[in-house]
PDB file of C-alpha atoms in Angstrom:
ATOM      1  CA  MET Q   1     -31.785  11.899 -23.680  1.00 39.00           C
ATOM      2  CA  LEU Q   2     -28.161  12.142 -25.264  1.00 38.00           C
ATOM      3  CA  PRO Q   3     -27.481  14.304 -27.993  1.00 43.00           C
ATOM      4  CA  SER Q   4     -27.185  12.654 -31.269  1.00 44.00           C
ATOM      5  CA  GLY Q   5     -24.127  12.703 -33.722  1.00 47.00           C
ATOM      6  CA  ASN Q   6     -20.695  14.064 -32.676  1.00 45.00           C
ATOM      7  CA  GLN Q   7     -22.442  15.710 -29.669  1.00 44.00           C
ATOM      8  CA  SER Q   8     -23.207  12.548 -28.159  1.00 40.00           C
ATOM      9  CA  HIS Q   9     -19.543  11.857 -27.696  1.00 39.00           C
ATOM     10  CA  LYS Q  10     -19.143  15.217 -26.491  1.00 39.00           C
ATOM     11  CA  TYR Q  11     -21.635  14.677 -23.969  1.00 39.00           C
ATOM     12  CA  ILE Q  12     -20.079  11.667 -22.669  1.00 40.00           C
ATOM     13  CA  LEU Q  13     -16.555  12.642 -22.652  1.00 42.00           C
ATOM     14  CA  ASN Q  14     -17.706  15.541 -20.430  1.00 44.00           C
ATOM     15  CA  GLU Q  15     -19.706  13.354 -18.164  1.00 45.00           C
ATOM     16  CA  SER Q  16     -16.563  11.075 -17.765  1.00 43.00           C
ATOM     17  CA  LEU Q  17     -14.568  13.868 -16.919  1.00 44.00           C
ATOM     18  CA  ARG Q  18     -17.160  15.612 -14.783  1.00 44.00           C
ATOM     19  CA  LYS Q  19     -16.442  13.692 -11.720  1.00 46.00           C
ATOM     20  CA  HIS Q  20     -12.642  14.143 -11.967  1.00 43.00           C
ATOM     21  CA  ILE Q  21     -12.982  17.554 -12.505  1.00 43.00           C
ATOM     22  CA  MET Q  22     -15.336  18.134  -9.770  1.00 45.00           C
ATOM     23  CA  VAL Q  23     -13.287  15.657  -7.113  1.00 49.00           C
ATOM     24  CA  GLY Q  24      -9.914  17.778  -7.940  1.00 71.00           C
ATOM     25  CA  ASN Q  25      -6.096  16.243  -8.191  1.00 94.00           C
ATOM     26  CA  SER Q  26      -5.127  12.727  -8.411  1.00 97.00           C
ATOM     27  CA  LEU Q  27      -4.882  12.216  -4.308  1.00 97.00           C
ATOM     28  CA  ASP Q  28      -8.766  13.434  -4.339  1.00 96.00           C
ATOM     29  CA  ILE Q  29      -9.634  11.177  -6.938  1.00 96.00           C
ATOM     30  CA  PHE Q  30      -7.912   8.132  -5.367  1.00 97.00           C
ATOM     31  CA  ILE Q  31      -9.840   8.757  -2.322  1.00 97.00           C
ATOM     32  CA  GLN Q  32     -13.344   8.960  -4.176  1.00 96.00           C
ATOM     33  CA  GLU Q  33     -12.709   5.862  -6.196  1.00 97.00           C
ATOM     34  CA  MET Q  34     -11.426   3.769  -3.131  1.00 98.00           C
ATOM     35  CA  LYS Q  35     -14.636   4.908  -1.398  1.00 97.00           C
ATOM     36  CA  ASP Q  36     -16.875   3.957  -4.361  1.00 97.00           C
ATOM     37  CA  SER Q  37     -15.177   0.320  -4.906  1.00 96.00           C
ATOM     38  CA  TRP Q  38     -14.766  -0.344  -1.030  1.00 97.00           C
ATOM     39  CA  GLY Q  39     -16.223  -3.597   0.455  1.00 96.00           C
ATOM     40  CA  PRO Q  40     -15.060  -6.803   2.429  1.00 96.00           C
ATOM     41  CA  LEU Q  41     -11.885  -8.355   0.948  1.00 97.00           C
ATOM     42  CA  SER Q  42     -12.272 -10.133  -2.287  1.00 98.00           C
ATOM     43  CA  SER Q  43     -10.411 -10.418  -5.375  1.00 98.00           C
ATOM     44  CA  GLU Q  44     -12.444  -7.862  -6.986  1.00 97.00           C
ATOM     45  CA  VAL Q  45     -11.756  -5.408  -4.174  1.00 98.00           C
ATOM     46  CA  VAL Q  46      -7.975  -6.065  -3.941  1.00 98.00           C
ATOM     47  CA  ALA Q  47      -7.704  -5.662  -7.903  1.00 98.00           C
ATOM     48  CA  CYS Q  48      -9.621  -2.330  -8.021  1.00 97.00           C
ATOM     49  CA  SER Q  49      -7.447  -1.094  -5.055  1.00 98.00           C
ATOM     50  CA  GLN Q  50      -4.352  -1.865  -7.428  1.00 98.00           C
ATOM     51  CA  ILE Q  51      -5.431  -0.337 -10.210  1.00 98.00           C
ATOM     52  CA  HIS Q  52      -6.332   2.994  -7.984  1.00 98.00           C
ATOM     53  CA  LEU Q  53      -2.687   2.980  -6.155  1.00 98.00           C
ATOM     54  CA  GLU Q  54      -1.149   2.501  -9.664  1.00 98.00           C
ATOM     55  CA  THR Q  55      -2.890   5.619 -11.131  1.00 97.00           C
ATOM     56  CA  LEU Q  56      -2.087   7.323  -8.069  1.00 98.00           C
ATOM     57  CA  ALA Q  57       1.658   6.513  -8.134  1.00 98.00           C
ATOM     58  CA  ASN Q  58       1.562   7.817 -11.727  1.00 97.00           C
ATOM     59  CA  ALA Q  59       0.343  11.156 -10.598  1.00 97.00           C
ATOM     60  CA  SER Q  60       2.188  14.500 -12.046  1.00 96.00           C
ATOM     61  CA  PRO Q  61       5.170  15.493  -9.970  1.00 93.00           C
ATOM     62  CA  ASP Q  62       3.530  19.005 -10.498  1.00 94.00           C
ATOM     63  CA  GLU Q  63       0.801  17.902  -8.257  1.00 97.00           C
ATOM     64  CA  VAL Q  64       1.130  20.180  -4.949  1.00 96.00           C
ATOM     65  CA  TRP Q  65       0.580  17.512  -2.623  1.00 96.00           C
ATOM     66  CA  LEU Q  66       3.037  15.159  -4.419  1.00 97.00           C
ATOM     67  CA  SER Q  67       5.925  17.553  -4.876  1.00 96.00           C
ATOM     68  CA  THR Q  68       5.337  18.562  -1.250  1.00 97.00           C
ATOM     69  CA  LEU Q  69       5.820  14.917  -0.264  1.00 97.00           C
ATOM     70  CA  HIS Q  70       9.111  14.782  -1.981  1.00 97.00           C
ATOM     71  CA  LYS Q  71      10.018  18.147  -0.859  1.00 97.00           C
ATOM     72  CA  ASN Q  72       9.964  17.205   2.705  1.00 97.00           C
ATOM     73  CA  ALA Q  73      10.991  13.669   2.667  1.00 97.00           C
ATOM     74  CA  SER Q  74       9.126  12.620   5.446  1.00 97.00           C
ATOM     75  CA  PRO Q  75       9.564   8.946   6.715  1.00 97.00           C
ATOM     76  CA  TYR Q  76       5.889   8.861   7.795  1.00 97.00           C
ATOM     77  CA  VAL Q  77       3.002  11.002   6.676  1.00 97.00           C
ATOM     78  CA  GLU Q  78      -0.688   9.769   6.658  1.00 97.00           C
ATOM     79  CA  LEU Q  79      -2.386  11.228   3.503  1.00 98.00           C
ATOM     80  CA  TYR Q  80      -5.678   9.997   4.443  1.00 98.00           C
ATOM     81  CA  ARG Q  81      -8.107   7.954   7.027  1.00 97.00           C
ATOM     82  CA  ASP Q  82     -11.761   7.245   5.923  1.00 97.00           C
ATOM     83  CA  PRO Q  83     -13.983   7.758   8.729  1.00 97.00           C
ATOM     84  CA  VAL Q  84     -16.420   5.200   7.756  1.00 96.00           C
ATOM     85  CA  CYS Q  85     -14.564   2.802   5.629  1.00 97.00           C
ATOM     86  CA  GLY Q  86     -11.694   2.664   7.741  1.00 96.00           C
ATOM     87  CA  PHE Q  87      -8.872   2.307   5.079  1.00 98.00           C
ATOM     88  CA  ILE Q  88      -5.769   4.508   5.388  1.00 98.00           C
ATOM     89  CA  LEU Q  89      -3.445   5.788   3.119  1.00 98.00           C
ATOM     90  CA  LEU Q  90       0.481   6.667   3.970  1.00 98.00           C
ATOM     91  CA  ALA Q  91       3.590   7.727   2.440  1.00 98.00           C
ATOM     92  CA  HIS Q  92       6.901   6.806   3.499  1.00 98.00           C
ATOM     93  CA  THR Q  93      10.347   8.495   2.243  1.00 98.00           C
ATOM     94  CA  GLU Q  94      12.937   5.783   2.787  1.00 98.00           C
ATOM     95  CA  THR Q  95      16.572   6.053   2.452  1.00 98.00           C
ATOM     96  CA  ILE Q  96      19.129   3.360   1.056  1.00 98.00           C
ATOM     97  CA  ASP Q  97      19.479   0.223   2.953  1.00 98.00           C
ATOM     98  CA  LEU Q  98      16.861   1.257   5.186  1.00 98.00           C
ATOM     99  CA  TYR Q  99      15.601  -2.562   6.338  1.00 98.00           C
ATOM    100  CA  ARG Q 100      12.199  -3.464   7.997  1.00 97.00           C
ATOM    101  CA  PRO Q 101      12.130  -6.892   9.321  1.00 98.00           C
ATOM    102  CA  PRO Q 102       9.754  -9.713   8.838  1.00 98.00           C
ATOM    103  CA  HIS Q 103       6.546  -9.112  10.154  1.00 97.00           C
ATOM    104  CA  ASP Q 104       2.629  -9.748   9.035  1.00 96.00           C
ATOM    105  CA  HIS Q 105      -0.170  -7.163   9.334  1.00 95.00           C
ATOM    106  CA  GLY Q 106      -2.386  -9.109  11.808  1.00 92.00           C
ATOM    107  CA  ARG Q 107      -5.928  -9.259  10.576  1.00 93.00           C
ATOM    108  CA  SER Q 108      -5.511  -6.564   8.076  1.00 95.00           C
ATOM    109  CA  TRP Q 109      -4.363  -6.649   4.167  1.00 97.00           C
ATOM    110  CA  VAL Q 110      -2.114  -4.241   2.675  1.00 98.00           C
ATOM    111  CA  ILE Q 111      -0.865  -2.847  -0.323  1.00 98.00           C
ATOM    112  CA  TYR Q 112       2.565  -1.394  -1.225  1.00 98.00           C
ATOM    113  CA  VAL Q 113       2.944   0.918  -4.181  1.00 98.00           C
ATOM    114  CA  VAL Q 114       6.330   2.622  -4.993  1.00 98.00           C
ATOM    115  CA  GLN Q 115       6.064   6.011  -6.430  1.00 98.00           C
ATOM    116  CA  SER Q 116       9.972   6.569  -6.848  1.00 98.00           C
ATOM    117  CA  GLY Q 117      13.063   4.592  -6.257  1.00 98.00           C
ATOM    118  CA  GLU Q 118      12.924   1.043  -5.807  1.00 98.00           C
ATOM    119  CA  ILE Q 119      12.281  -1.336  -2.782  1.00 98.00           C
ATOM    120  CA  GLU Q 120      13.230  -4.915  -2.583  1.00 98.00           C
ATOM    121  CA  MET Q 121      10.349  -6.993  -0.546  1.00 98.00           C
ATOM    122  CA  ARG Q 122      11.008 -10.577   0.188  1.00 98.00           C
ATOM    123  CA  SER Q 123       8.090 -13.002   1.262  1.00 98.00           C
ATOM    124  CA  TYR Q 124       8.182 -15.919   3.612  1.00 98.00           C
ATOM    125  CA  ALA Q 125       6.505 -18.923   5.067  1.00 97.00           C
ATOM    126  CA  ARG Q 126       5.988 -19.450   8.686  1.00 97.00           C
ATOM    127  CA  ILE Q 127       7.042 -23.220   9.530  1.00 96.00           C
ATOM    128  CA  GLU Q 128       6.792 -25.241  12.745  1.00 94.00           C
ATOM    129  CA  ASP Q 129       8.905 -28.191  13.674  1.00 91.00           C
ATOM    130  CA  GLN Q 130       7.537 -31.286  15.744  1.00 91.00           C
ATOM    131  CA  GLU Q 131       8.727 -29.425  18.714  1.00 90.00           C
ATOM    132  CA  GLY Q 132       6.701 -26.353  17.823  1.00 90.00           C
ATOM    133  CA  ARG Q 133       9.800 -24.282  17.225  1.00 92.00           C
ATOM    134  CA  VAL Q 134       9.275 -21.555  14.642  1.00 95.00           C
ATOM    135  CA  GLN Q 135      11.200 -20.439  11.583  1.00 97.00           C
ATOM    136  CA  LEU Q 136      10.490 -18.544   8.363  1.00 98.00           C
ATOM    137  CA  VAL Q 137      11.459 -19.999   5.216  1.00 97.00           C
ATOM    138  CA  LYS Q 138      11.943 -17.214   2.412  1.00 97.00           C
ATOM    139  CA  ARG Q 139       9.486 -17.817  -0.578  1.00 97.00           C
ATOM    140  CA  ASN Q 140      10.870 -14.803  -3.169  1.00 97.00           C
ATOM    141  CA  SER Q 141      12.412 -11.549  -3.391  1.00 98.00           C
ATOM    142  CA  THR Q 142      10.899  -8.993  -5.792  1.00 98.00           C
ATOM    143  CA  ILE Q 143      12.273  -5.642  -6.639  1.00 98.00           C
ATOM    144  CA  VAL Q 144       9.360  -3.295  -6.647  1.00 98.00           C
ATOM    145  CA  LYS Q 145       9.766  -0.426  -9.044  1.00 98.00           C
ATOM    146  CA  PRO Q 146       8.028   2.999  -9.707  1.00 98.00           C
ATOM    147  CA  GLY Q 147       4.443   2.128 -10.292  1.00 97.00           C
ATOM    148  CA  GLN Q 148       3.977  -1.327  -9.388  1.00 98.00           C
ATOM    149  CA  THR Q 149       2.143  -2.696  -6.407  1.00 98.00           C
ATOM    150  CA  MET Q 150       2.439  -5.586  -3.979  1.00 98.00           C
ATOM    151  CA  VAL Q 151      -0.121  -7.121  -2.138  1.00 98.00           C
ATOM    152  CA  TYR Q 152      -0.220  -8.817   1.422  1.00 98.00           C
ATOM    153  CA  LEU Q 153      -3.195 -10.534   2.749  1.00 98.00           C
ATOM    154  CA  PRO Q 154      -3.781 -11.543   6.314  1.00 96.00           C
ATOM    155  CA  GLY Q 155      -1.186 -13.832   7.429  1.00 94.00           C
ATOM    156  CA  ASP Q 156       1.155 -12.973   4.742  1.00 98.00           C
ATOM    157  CA  ILE Q 157       4.858 -12.520   5.963  1.00 98.00           C
ATOM    158  CA  HIS Q 158       7.216  -9.736   4.244  1.00 98.00           C
ATOM    159  CA  ASP Q 159      10.278  -7.465   4.823  1.00 98.00           C
ATOM    160  CA  THR Q 160      11.366  -4.469   3.115  1.00 98.00           C
ATOM    161  CA  ARG Q 161      14.492  -2.861   2.105  1.00 98.00           C
ATOM    162  CA  CYS Q 162      15.365   0.416   0.253  1.00 98.00           C
ATOM    163  CA  ILE Q 163      17.809  -0.363  -2.722  1.00 98.00           C
ATOM    164  CA  SER Q 164      17.653   3.084  -4.218  1.00 98.00           C
ATOM    165  CA  GLU Q 165      19.130   6.562  -2.665  1.00 98.00           C
ATOM    166  CA  THR Q 166      15.795   7.392  -1.784  1.00 98.00           C
ATOM    167  CA  ALA Q 167      12.619   5.818  -2.436  1.00 98.00           C
ATOM    168  CA  LEU Q 168       8.675   6.874  -2.015  1.00 98.00           C
ATOM    169  CA  LEU Q 169       6.219   4.374  -1.488  1.00 98.00           C
ATOM    170  CA  PHE Q 170       2.674   4.620  -0.532  1.00 98.00           C
ATOM    171  CA  ARG Q 171       1.077   2.148   1.937  1.00 98.00           C
ATOM    172  CA  PHE Q 172      -2.424   1.429   1.817  1.00 98.00           C
ATOM    173  CA  THR Q 173      -3.755  -0.461   4.737  1.00 97.00           C
ATOM    174  CA  GLU Q 174      -7.385  -1.849   5.119  1.00 96.00           C
ATOM    175  CA  ARG Q 175      -7.317  -0.875   9.059  1.00 94.00           C
ATOM    176  CA  ASP Q 176      -5.465   1.076  11.239  1.00 93.00           C
ATOM    177  CA  LEU Q 177      -2.173  -0.990  12.016  1.00 91.00           C
ATOM    178  CA  LYS Q 178      -1.152   0.894  14.957  1.00 88.00           C
ATOM    179  CA  LYS Q 179      -3.988  -0.156  16.485  1.00 88.00           C
ATOM    180  CA  GLU Q 180      -3.872  -3.499  15.367  1.00 81.00           C
ATOM    181  CA  ASP Q 181      -0.169  -3.782  16.808  1.00 81.00           C
ATOM    182  CA  LYS Q 182      -0.057  -1.945  20.091  1.00 80.00           C
ATOM    183  CA  GLU Q 183      -3.808  -2.213  21.375  1.00 74.00           C
ATOM    184  CA  GLU Q 184      -4.794  -5.634  19.994  1.00 73.00           C
ATOM    185  CA  GLY Q 185      -1.604  -7.236  19.778  1.00 80.00           C
ATOM    186  CA  LYS Q 186      -2.338  -9.050  16.464  1.00 88.00           C
ATOM    187  CA  VAL Q 187       0.799  -8.033  14.630  1.00 93.00           C
ATOM    188  CA  THR Q 188       3.525 -10.651  14.497  1.00 94.00           C
ATOM    189  CA  ARG Q 189       7.288  -9.163  14.286  1.00 94.00           C
ATOM    190  CA  PHE Q 190      10.051 -11.579  13.759  1.00 97.00           C
ATOM    191  CA  VAL Q 191      13.638 -11.687  15.089  1.00 96.00           C
ATOM    192  CA  GLU Q 192      16.980 -12.976  13.718  1.00 95.00           C
ATOM    193  CA  ARG Q 193      18.660 -15.689  16.148  1.00 94.00           C
ATOM    194  CA  GLU Q 194      21.864 -17.464  14.657  1.00 91.00           C
ATOM    195  CA  GLY Q 195      20.870 -16.830  11.479  1.00 91.00           C
ATOM    196  CA  ILE Q 196      17.253 -17.927  11.550  1.00 93.00           C
ATOM    197  CA  TRP Q 197      14.109 -15.893  11.744  1.00 96.00           C
ATOM    198  CA  THR Q 198      11.827 -16.682  14.522  1.00 95.00           C
ATOM    199  CA  VAL Q 199       9.216 -15.354  17.083  1.00 93.00           C
TER     200      VAL Q 199
END
């Protein structure tokens, strides 16, 4: 039974904070919240994931895990891999003009969130002509700033370019993309030929 009066508000506040205090820092909280809201791909799961990632990107720079990422400036760090759900959280430090050509993520869905700096992300549609020749048509271009997310669902095609001196971004993947790419051969990477992106 909840205490009455002013004590009830204090009790509810303590209950809401208890989970966060017991879990630990922002990264630990993110992991627990992702586990709690995990499920098959749906609008709700994507929306919850975006909220959790935006919160993570706004973590205090004084937290050890985040200050270490900034200090080491590593191009690739696996922050967490869930043994049950299968999702993976990666951190990437990128430098100005680093470009990743158009690609999809196979069967996986992916969410990027920028923690610092700015990244340009462009999306494309895959078009085939009557002879079966493939080309990409650019759909849009977005400058992703700190705290902002970009969602790519299975089959979506995009590229990335760092447009600030440095940028730290988190990449949340529904499954192991290295396995999806190297072992399963499900990831498509596009190449530029005579000014046209194609397979």
